[in-house]
Tab-separated table of C-alpha atoms in Angstrom:
chain	number	residue	atom	x	y	z
E	1	MET	CA	-28.091	-8.519	23.084
E	2	ASN	CA	-24.882	-10.242	24.231
E	3	ARG	CA	-23.097	-7.553	26.346
E	4	GLY	CA	-19.863	-9.434	26.542
E	5	ARG	CA	-19.748	-9.451	22.603
E	6	LEU	CA	-20.635	-5.588	22.651
E	7	PHE	CA	-18.083	-4.918	25.096
E	8	SER	CA	-15.284	-6.665	23.341
E	9	SER	CA	-16.437	-5.019	20.091
E	10	TRP	CA	-16.214	-1.690	21.771
E	11	GLY	CA	-12.840	-2.584	23.414
E	12	MET	CA	-11.385	-3.616	19.900
E	13	VAL	CA	-12.708	-0.498	18.449
E	14	SER	CA	-10.981	1.499	21.150
E	15	LEU	CA	-7.652	-0.222	20.716
E	16	LEU	CA	-7.699	0.303	16.981
E	17	LEU	CA	-8.612	4.095	17.526
E	18	ALA	CA	-5.755	4.588	20.031
E	19	LEU	CA	-3.319	2.735	17.470
E	20	LEU	CA	-4.459	4.992	14.754
E	21	ALA	CA	-4.211	8.173	16.774
E	22	GLY	CA	-0.465	7.480	17.485
E	23	THR	CA	0.165	6.767	13.854
E	24	VAL	CA	-1.621	9.983	12.583
E	25	ALA	CA	0.339	11.971	15.285
E	26	GLY	CA	3.480	10.959	13.669
E	27	GLU	CA	4.471	8.333	16.314
E	28	GLU	CA	5.822	5.123	15.324
E	29	PRO	CA	3.350	2.322	15.972
E	30	THR	CA	4.061	0.211	19.133
E	31	VAL	CA	3.550	-3.211	17.659
E	32	HIS	CA	5.082	-4.574	14.020
E	33	TYR	CA	3.513	-7.174	12.093
E	34	ARG	CA	4.553	-9.131	9.245
E	35	LEU	CA	2.723	-11.543	6.897
E	36	LEU	CA	4.202	-14.826	5.760
E	37	ALA	CA	2.681	-16.595	2.767
E	38	THR	CA	3.797	-19.753	0.804
E	39	SER	CA	2.265	-22.736	-0.738
E	40	ARG	CA	4.696	-25.070	0.844
E	41	THR	CA	4.359	-26.278	4.403
E	42	SER	CA	8.320	-26.768	4.633
E	43	THR	CA	8.867	-23.266	3.389
E	44	MET	CA	6.422	-21.825	5.987
E	45	ALA	CA	8.661	-23.686	8.796
E	46	ASN	CA	11.742	-22.245	7.332
E	47	GLU	CA	10.279	-18.775	7.278
E	48	LEU	CA	8.799	-18.869	10.844
E	49	ASN	CA	12.303	-19.825	12.170
E	50	ALA	CA	14.145	-17.270	10.152
E	51	ALA	CA	11.693	-14.517	11.361
E	52	ALA	CA	11.979	-16.038	15.044
E	53	ARG	CA	15.834	-15.488	14.749
E	54	GLU	CA	15.371	-12.004	13.916
E	55	GLY	CA	13.153	-11.197	16.990
E	56	CYS	CA	9.502	-12.183	15.662
E	57	ARG	CA	7.059	-14.265	17.337
E	58	PHE	CA	4.139	-16.162	15.867
E	59	GLU	CA	0.648	-14.860	16.301
E	60	ALA	CA	-1.710	-16.932	13.893
E	61	PHE	CA	-2.250	-18.576	10.727
E	62	MET	CA	-4.644	-20.124	8.299
E	63	GLY	CA	-4.515	-22.187	4.947
E	64	GLY	CA	-6.822	-21.211	2.117
E	65	GLY	CA	-7.320	-19.854	-1.209
E	66	THR	CA	-5.491	-16.506	-2.149
E	67	LEU	CA	-5.737	-14.713	-5.472
E	68	VAL	CA	-2.214	-15.448	-6.489
E	69	PRO	CA	-0.831	-18.135	-6.657
E	70	GLY	CA	-3.785	-20.038	-5.106
E	71	ASN	CA	-3.700	-22.024	-1.884
E	72	GLU	CA	-1.422	-20.675	0.584
E	73	LEU	CA	-0.514	-21.102	4.280
E	74	VAL	CA	-0.648	-17.249	5.595
E	75	ALA	CA	0.840	-16.498	8.925
E	76	ILE	CA	0.875	-13.499	10.877
E	77	ILE	CA	4.236	-12.537	13.149
E	78	ARG	CA	4.905	-9.886	15.479
E	79	ARG	CA	8.132	-8.289	16.108
E	80	LEU	CA	9.182	-8.347	19.568
E	81	PRO	CA	10.577	-5.056	21.255
E	82	ALA	CA	14.215	-4.581	21.030
E	83	ASP	CA	14.703	-4.957	24.595
E	84	ASP	CA	12.885	-8.366	24.484
E	85	ALA	CA	15.654	-10.975	24.859
E	86	GLU	CA	13.026	-13.845	24.347
E	87	ARG	CA	13.716	-15.910	21.381
E	88	TYR	CA	11.473	-18.737	19.948
E	89	GLU	CA	11.655	-21.654	17.540
E	90	TYR	CA	8.976	-23.347	15.599
E	91	ARG	CA	8.013	-26.737	14.350
E	92	LEU	CA	5.430	-27.113	11.665
E	93	LEU	CA	3.672	-30.390	11.347
E	94	ALA	CA	1.538	-31.309	8.186
E	95	THR	CA	-0.108	-34.645	7.394
E	96	ASN	CA	-3.298	-36.182	6.377
E	97	ARG	CA	-3.079	-39.315	8.668
E	98	THR	CA	-4.046	-39.370	12.647
E	99	SER	CA	-1.625	-41.943	13.616
E	100	THR	CA	1.367	-39.688	11.913
E	101	MET	CA	0.141	-36.628	13.627
E	102	GLU	CA	-0.134	-38.277	17.041
E	103	ARG	CA	3.188	-39.697	16.501
E	104	GLU	CA	4.918	-36.371	15.456
E	105	MET	CA	3.021	-34.334	18.208
E	106	ALA	CA	4.195	-36.792	20.868
E	107	GLN	CA	7.891	-36.167	19.659
E	108	ALA	CA	7.353	-32.560	19.623
E	109	GLY	CA	5.901	-32.377	22.963
E	110	ALA	CA	8.792	-34.381	24.399
E	111	ASP	CA	11.113	-31.997	22.701
E	112	GLY	CA	9.380	-29.220	24.682
E	113	PHE	CA	7.257	-27.780	21.867
E	114	LEU	CA	3.890	-25.961	22.890
E	115	PHE	CA	0.833	-25.988	20.724
E	116	ARG	CA	0.318	-22.744	19.002
E	117	GLY	CA	-2.309	-23.201	16.299
E	118	GLN	CA	-3.915	-25.648	13.781
E	119	THR	CA	-5.460	-25.305	10.222
E	120	ILE	CA	-6.574	-27.379	7.337
E	121	TYR	CA	-4.489	-26.865	4.279
E	122	ASP	CA	-4.697	-28.158	0.482
E	123	SER	CA	-1.090	-28.654	-0.082
E	124	THR	CA	0.448	-29.001	-3.409
E	125	PHE	CA	1.955	-32.470	-2.552
E	126	GLY	CA	0.270	-33.770	0.514
E	127	GLY	CA	-3.392	-32.835	-0.656
E	128	ARG	CA	-5.994	-31.959	2.358
E	129	GLU	CA	-3.709	-31.906	5.609
E	130	VAL	CA	-4.068	-30.803	9.105
E	131	VAL	CA	-1.275	-28.340	9.772
E	132	VAL	CA	-0.042	-27.709	13.510
E	133	VAL	CA	2.396	-24.922	14.604
E	134	LEU	CA	4.252	-25.457	17.932
E	135	GLU	CA	6.627	-23.143	19.685
E	136	ARG	CA	9.435	-23.295	22.126
E	137	HIS	CA	11.739	-20.920	23.996
E	138	ALA	CA	15.117	-21.191	22.051
E	139	GLY	CA	18.069	-22.124	24.108
E	140	ALA	CA	15.809	-22.618	27.410
E	141	PRO	CA	15.640	-25.854	28.982
E	142	PRO	CA	12.716	-27.741	27.354
E	143	ARG	CA	9.380	-28.068	29.542
E	144	ARG	CA	7.720	-31.353	28.282
E	145	TYR	CA	4.018	-31.691	26.999
E	146	GLN	CA	1.649	-34.372	26.324
E	147	TYR	CA	-0.709	-34.219	23.419
E	148	ARG	CA	-3.878	-36.139	22.540
E	149	LEU	CA	-5.579	-35.952	19.195
E	150	LEU	CA	-9.099	-36.782	18.531
E	151	ALA	CA	-10.578	-37.166	15.242
E	152	THR	CA	-14.375	-38.138	14.475
E	153	ASN	CA	-17.172	-37.457	12.123
E	154	LYS	CA	-19.879	-37.941	15.004
E	155	THR	CA	-20.130	-35.174	17.342
E	156	SER	CA	-21.524	-37.476	20.140
E	157	THR	CA	-18.380	-39.476	19.972
E	158	MET	CA	-16.415	-36.428	20.171
E	159	GLU	CA	-17.935	-35.089	23.426
E	160	ARG	CA	-17.513	-38.518	24.932
E	161	GLU	CA	-13.874	-38.597	23.964
E	162	LEU	CA	-13.484	-34.913	25.395
E	163	GLN	CA	-14.860	-35.980	28.521
E	164	ALA	CA	-12.565	-38.926	28.978
E	165	ALA	CA	-9.541	-36.671	28.025
E	166	ALA	CA	-10.496	-34.074	30.457
E	167	ARG	CA	-10.685	-36.846	33.295
E	168	ASP	CA	-7.076	-37.580	32.312
E	169	GLY	CA	-5.969	-33.910	32.761
E	170	PHE	CA	-6.121	-32.870	29.085
E	171	ILE	CA	-7.274	-29.247	28.319
E	172	PHE	CA	-8.612	-28.278	24.710
E	173	LEU	CA	-6.142	-26.457	22.588
E	174	GLY	CA	-7.506	-26.255	19.141
E	175	GLU	CA	-10.025	-27.709	16.508
E	176	THR	CA	-10.572	-27.851	12.928
E	177	VAL	CA	-13.792	-28.999	11.155
E	178	ALA	CA	-13.329	-30.022	7.590
E	179	GLU	CA	-13.001	-32.800	5.041
E	180	THR	CA	-9.760	-34.375	5.409
E	181	ALA	CA	-7.864	-37.806	4.273
E	182	PHE	CA	-8.380	-38.537	8.122
E	183	GLY	CA	-11.826	-39.857	7.116
E	184	GLY	CA	-14.142	-37.378	5.464
E	185	ASP	CA	-15.863	-34.446	7.193
E	186	GLU	CA	-14.253	-34.616	10.557
E	187	VAL	CA	-13.860	-32.613	13.791
E	188	VAL	CA	-10.114	-32.841	14.650
E	189	VAL	CA	-9.452	-31.511	18.256
E	190	ILE	CA	-6.092	-31.476	19.983
E	191	LEU	CA	-5.607	-31.467	23.592
E	192	GLY	CA	-2.532	-31.111	25.831
E	193	ARG	CA	-1.183	-31.439	29.241
E	194	PRO	CA	2.423	-30.682	30.906
E	195	GLY	CA	4.577	-33.715	30.647
E	196	GLU	CA	5.826	-35.791	33.331
């Protein structure tokens, strides 16, 4: 039995029960979530930034089929406490070409955006795309980041490329495994390091 998994499961159950106990007792929950869902990546970018201006922060997202209207990007955002002065802004990148994603991520890193998540999404206009969400503190001097994107359909090749990237100081940020227009069934890995 995996004790770490058991502990984390019990820890999550305890947290959930504590939150429910507060709600049942008539207290306001301390965490407020919102769900954003749209079939257009440009709309999701606009909605993320509008919510961020209202004091929300991105938590996670995924692309996939929903009952109505079909394929959507679904994001979970969390409202920051009222006394939290931090504000964020978001950039959403979506493409089915490795070279385009590398170029756009390089620009986002130079602009101070930090990787927050990625998914595969069947968009109405772009087809099957890798979608990436990046975040930066609004109004703060940007800290620069460098990104490296690896895409291959051979796991042995990916392992060698990951080791080479690690030697260059890059750390793993996220991966997707799916059929993409990058080249069929592929592992797409994004790595990053602080910029110079």
